[in-house]
Short mmCIF file of C-alpha atoms in Angstrom, two decimals:
data_model
loop_
_atom_site.label_atom_id
_atom_site.label_comp_id
_atom_site.label_asym_id
_atom_site.label_seq_id
_atom_site.Cartn_x
_atom_site.Cartn_y
_atom_site.Cartn_z
CA UNK A 18 0.00 0.00 0.00
CA UNK A 19 1.38 3.38 -1.04
CA UNK A 20 -0.49 6.18 0.68
CA UNK A 21 0.41 8.79 -1.94
CA UNK A 22 -1.18 6.65 -4.68
CA UNK A 23 -4.14 5.98 -2.40
CA UNK A 24 -4.72 9.67 -1.85
CA UNK A 25 -4.39 10.47 -5.56
CA UNK A 26 -6.98 7.83 -6.51
CA UNK A 27 -9.28 8.83 -3.66
CA UNK A 28 -9.23 12.50 -4.64
CA UNK A 29 -10.01 11.56 -8.26
CA UNK A 30 -12.89 9.41 -6.97
CA UNK A 31 -14.34 12.32 -5.00
CA UNK A 32 -14.01 14.58 -8.08
CA UNK A 33 -15.81 12.01 -10.24
CA UNK A 34 -18.56 11.62 -7.64
CA UNK A 35 -19.12 15.38 -7.52
CA UNK A 36 -19.03 15.63 -11.32
CA UNK A 37 -21.46 12.77 -11.91
CA UNK A 38 -24.15 14.23 -9.67
CA UNK A 39 -23.76 17.78 -10.94
CA UNK A 40 -23.61 17.48 -14.78
CA UNK A 41 -26.81 18.43 -16.62
CA UNK A 42 -26.54 15.67 -19.24
CA UNK A 43 -27.57 12.23 -18.00
CA UNK A 44 -25.53 10.47 -20.67
CA UNK A 45 -22.39 12.24 -19.42
CA UNK A 46 -23.38 11.38 -15.87
CA UNK A 47 -23.55 7.68 -16.82
CA UNK A 48 -20.11 7.78 -18.45
CA UNK A 49 -18.51 9.69 -15.56
CA UNK A 50 -20.04 7.13 -13.22
CA UNK A 51 -18.33 4.42 -15.26
CA UNK A 52 -15.02 6.24 -14.78
CA UNK A 53 -15.80 6.49 -11.06
CA UNK A 54 -16.31 2.70 -10.90
CA UNK A 55 -13.07 2.12 -12.75
CA UNK A 56 -11.16 4.32 -10.29
CA UNK A 57 -12.75 2.32 -7.47
CA UNK A 58 -11.43 -0.80 -9.16
CA UNK A 59 -7.90 0.71 -9.16
CA UNK A 60 -8.25 1.64 -5.50
CA UNK A 61 -9.19 -1.89 -4.52
CA UNK A 62 -6.38 -3.43 -6.48
CA UNK A 63 -4.08 -1.05 -4.66
CA UNK A 64 -5.51 -2.09 -1.28
CA UNK A 65 -5.03 -5.77 -2.09
CA UNK A 66 -8.69 -6.67 -2.65
CA UNK A 67 -8.15 -8.20 -6.08
CA UNK A 68 -11.38 -10.20 -6.20
CA UNK A 69 -13.41 -7.14 -5.28
CA UNK A 70 -11.57 -5.15 -7.95
CA UNK A 71 -12.30 -7.80 -10.58
CA UNK A 72 -15.98 -7.77 -9.67
CA UNK A 73 -16.09 -3.97 -9.76
CA UNK A 74 -14.39 -3.90 -13.17
CA UNK A 75 -16.89 -6.31 -14.70
CA UNK A 76 -20.03 -5.25 -12.82
CA UNK A 77 -19.59 -1.62 -11.84
CA UNK A 78 -17.60 -0.26 -14.76
CA UNK A 79 -19.12 -2.65 -17.31
CA UNK A 80 -22.71 -3.74 -16.78
CA UNK A 81 -23.86 -0.82 -14.59
CA UNK A 82 -22.72 1.69 -17.20
CA UNK A 83 -24.54 -0.23 -19.93
CA UNK A 84 -27.71 -0.29 -17.83
CA UNK A 85 -27.47 3.46 -17.16
CA UNK A 86 -26.93 4.22 -20.85
CA UNK A 87 -29.85 1.97 -21.78
CA UNK A 88 -32.15 3.67 -19.27
CA UNK A 89 -31.09 7.14 -20.44
CA UNK A 90 -31.58 6.07 -24.07
CA UNK A 91 -35.11 4.93 -23.31
CA UNK A 92 -36.10 8.01 -21.36
CA UNK A 93 -34.57 11.45 -21.73
CA UNK A 94 -31.07 12.73 -21.84
CA UNK A 95 -31.46 16.20 -20.42
CA UNK A 96 -31.96 17.19 -16.83
CA UNK A 97 -34.64 19.85 -16.99
CA UNK A 98 -33.74 23.05 -15.23
CA UNK A 99 -36.91 25.11 -14.90
CA UNK A 100 -35.30 27.83 -12.90
CA UNK A 101 -37.24 26.89 -9.79
CA UNK A 102 -35.00 27.27 -6.78
CA UNK A 103 -35.51 24.32 -4.50
CA UNK A 104 -33.93 25.71 -1.36
CA UNK A 105 -36.15 23.66 0.92
CA UNK A 106 -35.19 20.25 -0.53
CA UNK A 107 -31.55 21.21 -0.85
CA UNK A 108 -31.50 22.44 2.72
CA UNK A 109 -32.99 19.18 3.99
CA UNK A 110 -30.49 17.21 1.90
CA UNK A 111 -27.53 19.21 3.20
CA UNK A 112 -28.80 18.94 6.75
CA UNK A 113 -29.25 15.15 6.51
CA UNK A 114 -25.89 14.63 4.82
CA UNK A 115 -23.95 16.80 7.25
CA UNK A 116 -25.64 15.39 10.34
CA UNK A 117 -25.03 11.78 9.27
CA UNK A 118 -21.49 12.72 8.27
CA UNK A 119 -20.91 14.50 11.59
CA UNK A 120 -22.02 11.47 13.61
CA UNK A 121 -19.77 9.22 11.54
CA UNK A 122 -16.80 11.60 11.84
CA UNK A 123 -17.29 11.60 15.60
CA UNK A 124 -17.19 7.79 15.48
CA UNK A 125 -13.96 7.62 13.45
CA UNK A 126 -12.00 8.44 16.61
CA UNK A 127 -12.85 4.98 17.93
CA UNK A 128 -11.73 3.16 14.77
CA UNK A 129 -8.40 1.38 14.67
CA UNK A 130 -5.82 3.08 12.45
CA UNK A 131 -6.06 2.40 8.74
CA UNK A 132 -4.28 -0.84 7.71
CA UNK A 133 -3.40 -1.70 11.31
CA UNK A 134 -2.49 -5.42 11.35
CA UNK A 135 -3.71 -5.69 14.95
CA UNK A 136 -7.19 -4.24 14.35
CA UNK A 137 -10.07 -6.33 15.79
CA UNK A 138 -11.38 -7.19 12.33
CA UNK A 139 -8.08 -8.82 11.41
CA UNK A 140 -7.39 -10.71 14.62
CA UNK A 141 -10.46 -12.76 15.54
CA UNK A 142 -11.99 -14.78 12.74
CA UNK A 143 -9.98 -14.07 9.61
CA UNK A 144 -6.69 -15.72 10.76
CA UNK A 145 -8.60 -19.00 10.92
CA UNK A 146 -9.60 -18.69 7.27
CA UNK A 147 -6.09 -17.69 6.20
CA UNK A 148 -4.26 -20.46 8.04
CA UNK A 149 -6.74 -23.27 7.42
CA UNK A 150 -7.91 -22.80 3.87
CA UNK A 151 -5.23 -25.05 2.39
CA UNK A 152 -5.57 -27.82 4.96
CA UNK A 153 -9.39 -27.72 4.92
CA UNK A 154 -10.19 -27.19 1.27
CA UNK A 155 -6.97 -27.19 -0.83
CA UNK A 156 -8.05 -23.86 -2.35
CA UNK A 157 -5.31 -21.19 -2.23
CA UNK A 158 -7.62 -18.27 -3.05
CA UNK A 159 -8.98 -17.55 0.42
CA UNK A 160 -11.74 -15.30 -0.93
CA UNK A 161 -13.14 -18.18 -3.00
CA UNK A 162 -13.00 -20.66 -0.14
CA UNK A 163 -14.72 -18.27 2.29
CA UNK A 164 -17.28 -17.28 -0.35
CA UNK A 165 -18.24 -20.75 -1.48
CA UNK A 166 -17.49 -22.95 1.50
CA UNK A 167 -17.19 -21.29 4.91
CA UNK A 168 -19.92 -18.77 4.14
CA UNK A 169 -21.86 -20.81 1.58
CA UNK A 170 -25.31 -19.96 2.99
CA UNK A 171 -24.63 -16.27 2.54
CA UNK A 172 -23.63 -16.67 -1.10
CA UNK A 173 -26.61 -18.92 -1.84
CA UNK A 174 -29.05 -16.28 -0.68
CA UNK A 175 -27.11 -13.55 -2.49
CA UNK A 176 -27.62 -15.56 -5.68
CA UNK A 177 -31.30 -15.85 -4.82
CA UNK A 178 -31.41 -12.05 -4.35
CA UNK A 179 -29.97 -11.54 -7.86
CA UNK A 180 -32.59 -13.91 -9.24
CA UNK A 181 -35.33 -12.05 -7.36
CA UNK A 182 -34.05 -8.75 -8.79
CA UNK A 183 -34.28 -10.19 -12.31
CA UNK A 184 -37.85 -11.34 -11.68
CA UNK A 185 -38.75 -7.92 -10.22
CA UNK A 186 -37.48 -6.12 -13.35
CA UNK A 187 -39.53 -8.45 -15.55
CA UNK A 188 -42.61 -7.89 -13.37
CA UNK A 189 -42.19 -4.10 -13.49
CA UNK A 190 -41.35 -3.61 -17.16
CA UNK A 191 -42.44 -6.54 -19.32
CA UNK A 192 -45.20 -5.63 -21.80
CA UNK A 193 -46.35 -7.42 -24.91
CA UNK A 194 -45.50 -5.78 -28.23
CA UNK A 195 -49.15 -5.18 -29.15
CA UNK A 196 -50.10 -3.22 -26.04
CA UNK A 197 -50.65 0.52 -25.83
CA UNK A 198 -47.33 2.13 -26.48
CA UNK A 199 -46.27 5.39 -25.03
CA UNK A 200 -43.51 6.54 -27.34
CA UNK A 201 -41.17 9.12 -25.97
CA UNK A 202 -41.51 12.44 -27.75
CA UNK A 203 -37.87 13.30 -27.56
CA UNK A 204 -35.66 10.86 -29.40
CA UNK A 205 -32.17 10.30 -28.18
CA UNK A 206 -30.03 9.32 -31.13
CA UNK A 207 -27.25 7.01 -30.13
CA UNK A 208 -27.14 4.28 -32.71
CA UNK A 209 -30.51 4.14 -34.42
CA UNK A 210 -30.20 2.77 -37.92
CA UNK A 211 -26.48 2.80 -37.54
CA UNK A 212 -25.03 -0.41 -38.91
CA UNK A 213 -21.29 -0.52 -38.97
CA UNK A 214 -19.70 -3.56 -40.61
CA UNK A 215 -16.42 -3.11 -38.75
CA UNK A 216 -18.08 -2.97 -35.34
CA UNK A 217 -20.23 -6.00 -36.15
CA UNK A 218 -17.33 -8.05 -37.45
CA UNK A 219 -15.03 -7.20 -34.53
CA UNK A 220 -17.78 -7.83 -31.98
CA UNK A 221 -18.61 -11.13 -33.59
CA UNK A 222 -15.01 -12.25 -33.50
CA UNK A 223 -14.62 -11.14 -29.89
CA UNK A 224 -17.61 -12.98 -28.47
CA UNK A 225 -16.12 -16.53 -28.46
CA UNK A 226 -12.94 -15.26 -26.78
CA UNK A 227 -14.97 -13.43 -24.15
CA UNK A 228 -16.93 -16.57 -23.41
CA UNK A 229 -13.79 -18.67 -23.23
CA UNK A 230 -12.27 -16.12 -20.86
CA UNK A 231 -15.45 -16.22 -18.77
CA UNK A 232 -15.12 -19.99 -18.41
CA UNK A 233 -11.45 -19.59 -17.51
CA UNK A 234 -12.28 -16.99 -14.83
CA UNK A 235 -14.95 -19.32 -13.46
CA UNK A 236 -12.83 -22.46 -13.42
CA UNK A 237 -9.58 -20.83 -12.31
CA UNK A 238 -11.22 -18.90 -9.48
CA UNK A 239 -9.76 -21.35 -6.97
CA UNK A 240 -6.22 -20.29 -7.78
CA UNK A 241 -6.45 -16.71 -9.02
CA UNK A 242 -8.83 -13.75 -8.69
CA UNK A 243 -12.17 -14.63 -10.18
CA UNK A 244 -14.99 -17.06 -9.64
CA UNK A 245 -18.65 -17.56 -10.34
CA UNK A 246 -19.80 -13.95 -10.05
CA UNK A 247 -17.08 -12.48 -12.26
CA UNK A 248 -17.25 -15.29 -14.82
CA UNK A 249 -21.04 -15.06 -14.96
CA UNK A 250 -20.98 -11.32 -15.53
CA UNK A 251 -18.39 -11.62 -18.33
CA UNK A 252 -20.49 -14.36 -19.94
CA UNK A 253 -23.57 -12.16 -19.72
CA UNK A 254 -21.59 -9.21 -21.12
CA UNK A 255 -20.71 -11.25 -24.22
CA UNK A 256 -24.44 -11.69 -24.92
CA UNK A 257 -25.02 -7.98 -24.30
CA UNK A 258 -22.26 -7.22 -26.83
CA UNK A 259 -24.16 -9.23 -29.44
CA UNK A 260 -27.34 -7.33 -28.64
CA UNK A 261 -25.61 -3.94 -28.88
CA UNK A 262 -23.55 -4.56 -32.01
CA UNK A 263 -26.35 -6.32 -33.91
CA UNK A 264 -29.84 -5.97 -32.51
CA UNK A 265 -32.13 -7.44 -29.92
CA UNK A 266 -33.63 -10.00 -32.33
CA UNK A 267 -30.23 -11.55 -32.94
CA UNK A 268 -29.80 -12.09 -29.21
CA UNK A 269 -33.35 -13.28 -28.53
CA UNK A 270 -33.14 -15.67 -31.48
CA UNK A 271 -30.21 -17.35 -29.78
CA UNK A 272 -31.33 -17.03 -26.20
CA UNK A 273 -35.07 -16.63 -25.83
CA UNK A 274 -36.70 -15.06 -22.81
CA UNK A 275 -38.01 -18.42 -21.71
CA UNK A 276 -34.55 -19.95 -21.73
CA UNK A 277 -33.12 -16.94 -20.02
CA UNK A 278 -35.42 -17.13 -17.02
CA UNK A 279 -35.09 -20.90 -16.99
CA UNK A 280 -31.29 -20.60 -16.82
CA UNK A 281 -31.60 -18.16 -13.92
CA UNK A 282 -33.71 -20.78 -12.15
CA UNK A 283 -31.31 -23.58 -12.99
CA UNK A 284 -28.37 -21.64 -11.58
CA UNK A 285 -29.98 -21.14 -8.19
CA UNK A 286 -31.23 -24.74 -8.25
CA UNK A 287 -27.72 -26.09 -8.98
CA UNK A 288 -26.47 -24.25 -5.90
CA UNK A 289 -29.28 -25.39 -3.61
CA UNK A 290 -29.26 -28.86 -5.21
CA UNK A 291 -25.63 -29.47 -4.30
CA UNK A 292 -26.55 -28.47 -0.76
CA UNK A 293 -29.39 -30.98 -0.75
CA UNK A 294 -27.16 -33.74 -2.11
CA UNK A 295 -24.89 -33.16 0.90
CA UNK A 296 -27.97 -33.37 3.11
CA UNK A 297 -29.06 -36.65 1.47
CA UNK A 298 -25.62 -38.17 1.97
CA UNK A 299 -25.90 -37.52 5.69
CA UNK A 300 -23.90 -34.34 6.22
CA UNK A 301 -25.00 -30.77 6.89
CA UNK A 302 -26.49 -28.58 4.16
CA UNK A 303 -23.66 -27.35 1.88
CA UNK A 304 -21.02 -29.45 3.67
CA UNK A 305 -19.19 -30.58 0.55
CA UNK A 306 -16.70 -32.89 2.26
CA UNK A 307 -19.30 -35.67 2.19
CA UNK A 308 -19.35 -35.50 -1.62
CA UNK A 309 -16.23 -37.70 -1.75
CA UNK A 310 -18.60 -40.67 -1.50
CA UNK A 311 -20.08 -40.00 -4.93
CA UNK A 312 -17.24 -38.18 -6.68
CA UNK A 313 -14.62 -40.58 -8.01
CA UNK A 314 -10.97 -40.30 -6.95
CA UNK A 315 -11.36 -37.60 -4.32
CA UNK A 316 -10.72 -37.36 -0.62
CA UNK A 317 -12.67 -35.19 1.78
CA UNK A 318 -10.45 -32.15 1.14
CA UNK A 319 -10.61 -32.28 -2.64
CA UNK A 320 -14.38 -32.92 -2.43
CA UNK A 321 -14.75 -29.49 -0.83
CA UNK A 322 -12.76 -27.95 -3.68
CA UNK A 323 -14.92 -29.67 -6.29
CA UNK A 324 -18.12 -28.79 -4.43
CA UNK A 325 -17.07 -25.14 -4.60
CA UNK A 326 -16.54 -25.43 -8.35
CA UNK A 327 -20.06 -26.87 -8.64
CA UNK A 328 -21.77 -24.08 -6.76
CA UNK A 329 -19.66 -21.43 -8.53
CA UNK A 330 -20.94 -22.86 -11.81
CA UNK A 331 -24.50 -22.44 -10.53
CA UNK A 332 -23.73 -18.85 -9.53
CA UNK A 333 -22.23 -18.14 -12.97
CA UNK A 334 -25.28 -19.54 -14.82
CA UNK A 335 -27.70 -17.55 -12.67
CA UNK A 336 -25.73 -14.29 -12.81
CA UNK A 337 -25.15 -14.39 -16.58
CA UNK A 338 -28.84 -15.10 -17.28
CA UNK A 339 -30.02 -12.33 -14.97
CA UNK A 340 -27.54 -9.77 -16.33
CA UNK A 341 -28.78 -10.47 -19.87
CA UNK A 342 -32.39 -10.29 -18.68
CA UNK A 343 -31.78 -6.94 -16.96
CA UNK A 344 -30.24 -5.49 -20.11
CA UNK A 345 -32.93 -6.84 -22.46
CA UNK A 346 -35.79 -5.52 -20.35
CA UNK A 347 -34.29 -2.11 -19.59
CA UNK A 348 -32.94 -1.43 -23.09
CA UNK A 349 -36.25 -2.29 -24.77
CA UNK A 350 -38.54 -0.94 -22.04
CA UNK A 351 -39.87 -4.45 -21.56
CA UNK A 352 -41.08 -4.78 -25.15
CA UNK A 353 -38.22 -6.92 -26.45
CA UNK A 354 -38.41 -5.35 -29.90
CA UNK A 355 -35.19 -3.40 -30.21
CA UNK A 356 -32.35 -2.33 -27.99
CA UNK A 357 -29.79 0.42 -28.06
CA UNK B 9 -2.22 16.10 11.28
CA UNK B 10 -1.07 12.60 12.04
CA UNK B 11 -4.55 11.78 13.29
CA UNK B 12 -6.02 12.90 9.97
CA UNK B 13 -3.43 11.07 7.86
CA UNK B 14 -3.66 7.82 9.80
CA UNK B 15 -7.31 7.38 8.88
CA UNK B 16 -7.60 9.05 5.50
CA UNK B 17 -9.69 6.21 4.01
CA UNK B 18 -12.34 6.67 6.65
CA UNK B 19 -12.61 10.42 5.97
CA UNK B 20 -13.03 9.80 2.26
CA UNK B 21 -15.68 7.15 2.78
CA UNK B 22 -17.68 9.56 4.94
CA UNK B 23 -17.31 12.26 2.27
CA UNK B 24 -18.53 9.89 -0.48
CA UNK B 25 -21.42 8.77 1.68
CA UNK B 26 -22.44 12.39 2.28
CA UNK B 27 -22.31 13.10 -1.48
CA UNK B 28 -24.48 10.05 -2.16
CA UNK B 29 -26.99 10.87 0.55
CA UNK B 30 -27.23 14.49 -0.59
CA UNK B 31 -27.85 13.39 -4.20
CA UNK B 32 -30.54 10.93 -3.10
CA UNK B 33 -32.45 13.61 -1.18
CA UNK B 34 -31.81 16.88 -2.98
CA UNK B 35 -31.53 15.98 -6.68
CA UNK B 36 -34.68 16.48 -8.70
CA UNK B 37 -33.95 13.95 -11.44
CA UNK B 38 -34.70 10.31 -10.70
CA UNK B 39 -31.66 8.94 -12.56
CA UNK B 40 -29.48 11.30 -10.51
CA UNK B 41 -31.05 9.87 -7.37
CA UNK B 42 -30.18 6.36 -8.56
CA UNK B 43 -26.58 7.48 -9.18
CA UNK B 44 -26.55 8.89 -5.65
CA UNK B 45 -27.70 5.51 -4.33
CA UNK B 46 -24.85 3.79 -6.21
CA UNK B 47 -22.31 6.26 -4.78
CA UNK B 48 -23.67 5.55 -1.31
CA UNK B 49 -23.24 1.81 -1.89
CA UNK B 50 -19.64 2.18 -3.08
CA UNK B 51 -18.90 4.34 -0.02
CA UNK B 52 -19.92 1.45 2.22
CA UNK B 53 -17.73 -0.86 0.15
CA UNK B 54 -14.75 1.50 0.57
CA UNK B 55 -15.34 1.36 4.32
CA UNK B 56 -15.36 -2.45 4.46
CA UNK B 57 -12.36 -2.92 2.19
CA UNK B 58 -10.44 -0.35 4.26
CA UNK B 59 -11.17 -2.42 7.37
CA UNK B 60 -9.74 -5.47 5.61
CA UNK B 61 -6.46 -3.80 4.60
CA UNK B 62 -3.33 -4.77 6.49
CA UNK B 63 0.02 -3.02 6.37
CA UNK B 64 2.69 -5.17 4.74
CA UNK B 65 0.20 -7.86 3.71
CA UNK B 66 -0.19 -9.44 0.29
CA UNK B 67 -3.37 -10.21 -1.66
CA UNK B 68 -5.44 -12.99 -0.06
CA UNK B 69 -4.24 -15.79 -2.32
CA UNK B 70 -1.77 -18.15 -0.72
CA UNK B 71 1.52 -18.16 -2.61
CA UNK B 72 2.70 -21.52 -4.00
CA UNK B 73 -0.50 -23.10 -2.74
CA UNK B 74 -0.99 -25.62 -5.53
CA UNK B 75 -1.04 -29.37 -5.23
CA UNK B 76 -0.96 -31.63 -2.19
CA UNK B 77 2.64 -31.31 -1.05
CA UNK B 78 2.41 -27.69 0.10
CA UNK B 79 -0.18 -28.37 2.79
CA UNK B 80 2.42 -29.05 5.46
CA UNK B 81 3.96 -25.58 5.25
CA UNK B 82 2.52 -23.24 7.84
CA UNK B 83 0.73 -20.11 6.65
CA UNK B 84 1.19 -16.93 8.66
CA UNK B 85 -1.98 -14.85 8.96
CA UNK B 86 -0.06 -11.55 9.00
CA UNK B 87 1.18 -12.08 5.44
CA UNK B 88 -2.24 -11.93 3.80
CA UNK B 89 -4.95 -9.28 3.77
CA UNK B 90 -8.14 -10.01 5.66
CA UNK B 91 -10.34 -11.93 3.16
CA UNK B 92 -13.63 -11.67 5.04
CA UNK B 93 -14.56 -8.06 4.09
CA UNK B 94 -13.57 -8.85 0.51
CA UNK B 95 -16.06 -11.72 0.37
CA UNK B 96 -18.86 -9.66 1.86
CA UNK B 97 -18.24 -6.78 -0.54
CA UNK B 98 -17.83 -8.99 -3.62
CA UNK B 99 -21.38 -10.24 -3.21
CA UNK B 100 -22.55 -6.73 -2.28
CA UNK B 101 -21.28 -5.37 -5.61
CA UNK B 102 -23.17 -8.02 -7.56
CA UNK B 103 -26.31 -7.38 -5.52
CA UNK B 104 -25.87 -3.66 -6.18
CA UNK B 105 -26.23 -4.29 -9.92
CA UNK B 106 -29.50 -6.09 -9.08
CA UNK B 107 -30.80 -3.14 -7.06
CA UNK B 108 -29.60 -0.77 -9.79
CA UNK B 109 -31.57 -2.77 -12.38
CA UNK B 110 -34.74 -2.67 -10.28
CA UNK B 111 -34.31 1.06 -9.58
CA UNK B 112 -33.82 1.86 -13.28
CA UNK B 113 -36.81 -0.34 -14.15
CA UNK B 114 -38.95 1.67 -11.72
CA UNK B 115 -37.64 4.88 -13.34
CA UNK B 116 -38.59 3.57 -16.80
CA UNK B 117 -42.06 2.58 -15.57
CA UNK B 118 -42.53 6.05 -14.08
CA UNK B 119 -41.38 7.64 -17.34
CA UNK B 120 -43.79 5.49 -19.32
CA UNK B 121 -46.67 6.73 -17.20
CA UNK B 122 -45.81 10.37 -16.49
CA UNK B 123 -43.43 11.09 -19.40
CA UNK B 124 -40.99 12.79 -17.08
CA UNK B 125 -38.11 11.92 -14.81
CA UNK B 126 -38.28 15.12 -12.77
CA UNK B 127 -39.58 14.71 -9.27
CA UNK B 128 -41.51 17.98 -9.13
CA UNK B 129 -43.23 17.40 -12.49
CA UNK B 130 -44.35 13.93 -11.39
CA UNK B 131 -45.63 15.33 -8.11
CA UNK B 132 -47.58 18.01 -10.00
CA UNK B 133 -49.24 15.33 -12.13
CA UNK B 134 -50.07 13.30 -9.05
CA UNK B 135 -51.92 16.18 -7.41
#
C-alpha cells in the first residue's frame, strides 16, 4: 500500500462523484459514473482486494454503465432546469448529509488506524480462514473458499437475491408488443439505424474469446482472482455485446426469454441442489466434504474444492442469465423489440 | 495532522457517503437519485475494504498453494490481507447491480406513465 497513490486515486474518486451528480446531461453522468467505478477498481487493487476489484471492473464499470446508458436512451437525456429554486429540498439534503457525516466523523476516533495489522477485524476470525484454507479445502484463493465454502449460505441467498431482482425487473417492465405504447416524444439518437460492418465483425469475432475467458475466470477462481460472479458477468456481457452490435432480435433468437429465465432458475437450483445432495448423503447442508462418497478419486479435502466449483458454476449460470435479462428488459422498455 | 493522515480512508468514505446521501435527497432527477444511491453503496464498500487492509500484507491468495505437497507448510496470517470483508463486498457489488436494475426499471415505468423523470413534475401530475 502506497499512501500517496491511495490519496491520488481517492481524490479523483471524489471529483468524479461530484461531477457525476452535478452534470446536466444524463448520458455524461452515466459515463462519468463508469469512470468512477473504474477508479474504485484501481483503488481496490491497490488495497489488495483483487477479487473485489475484478468484480467492480466487470459489474460496476461494465454492466452498470450499460444499464445506465440503456435507461437514459429509453427516457430522456437532459436534466430539466426550470429555474425553480428548490432551497427547501436542498437544505434538507444538506442537513441530513452533514448530520449523518458528523455522527460518523465523531465515530472515526474509535476506529483502529487504517491498515493496522492488529485491528479487531483482522485478529479474531480471519486468521482461521487464512491459516486453514489449504488444509481444509486445498483452495489457495482464500476469498473463494470463504465465499463458497465457509460462508456458503450467505452466497446462496445472495444468488437468490440476484434472481429475485431479475424477476422484479420483468414484473415491473415486461409488456407485450401489441399493447398501448407510449412513445417518448424526444428521441435520443445514439445508434438508431447505424449499422457498422467493422463494429459488427469485430464484436462477432470477440464474443467466443470473451466466453472462453469467462469460463477460464470461473474455473480458475480457486487459484487466481475470479470465480462464479465475475465469470457469470463476463459471460452475460458477451451476450449484451451481441445485442448492442447487432440488434435485440439476434440475441433473442439465440437465447429466448423463456430460456433466459429458466437458466436463472437452474443456476440457483444447482447451488441449492448441491446443498441438498450433501444433506441426502448424511452431512449438513452445503457441507461438501461428504461429496467424496459420490465423486470418483477424491478425498474429503478435494471434495470441498470440487463442491465449490459446482456451486460457482451455478452462480455463474444464474448471474449471466439475470444480467442479460436486466439489459434486455431495460434497453427495450420491456417490449423486447429493439435495444440500443 | 497525524490523526487525519492515519485514517484518511475513513474520511473519504464519509465524504462519499455524504455526497451520495445528498444526491438521493436533494436531486430532482430520478436517474441522478439512482446514481446517488450507487455512490452511497460504493462508499460502504470502501469502508469495508479499508477495514480489511493490512500493512505489509499481500493479496489474499496463498503463494505456492498448488497441489498436495504444500499443505504441510505453515501459513502466517499476518502475510495476507483479511479476506472476510472482501467476500462480503464482492457479493454486495453483484447485488448492487441487481438493485440498480430494479431502480432503473422503476424509473422507466414512471417515465412510461408520467413522461418525465423530474420529481416535481411527477408530483404536479399526481396532485
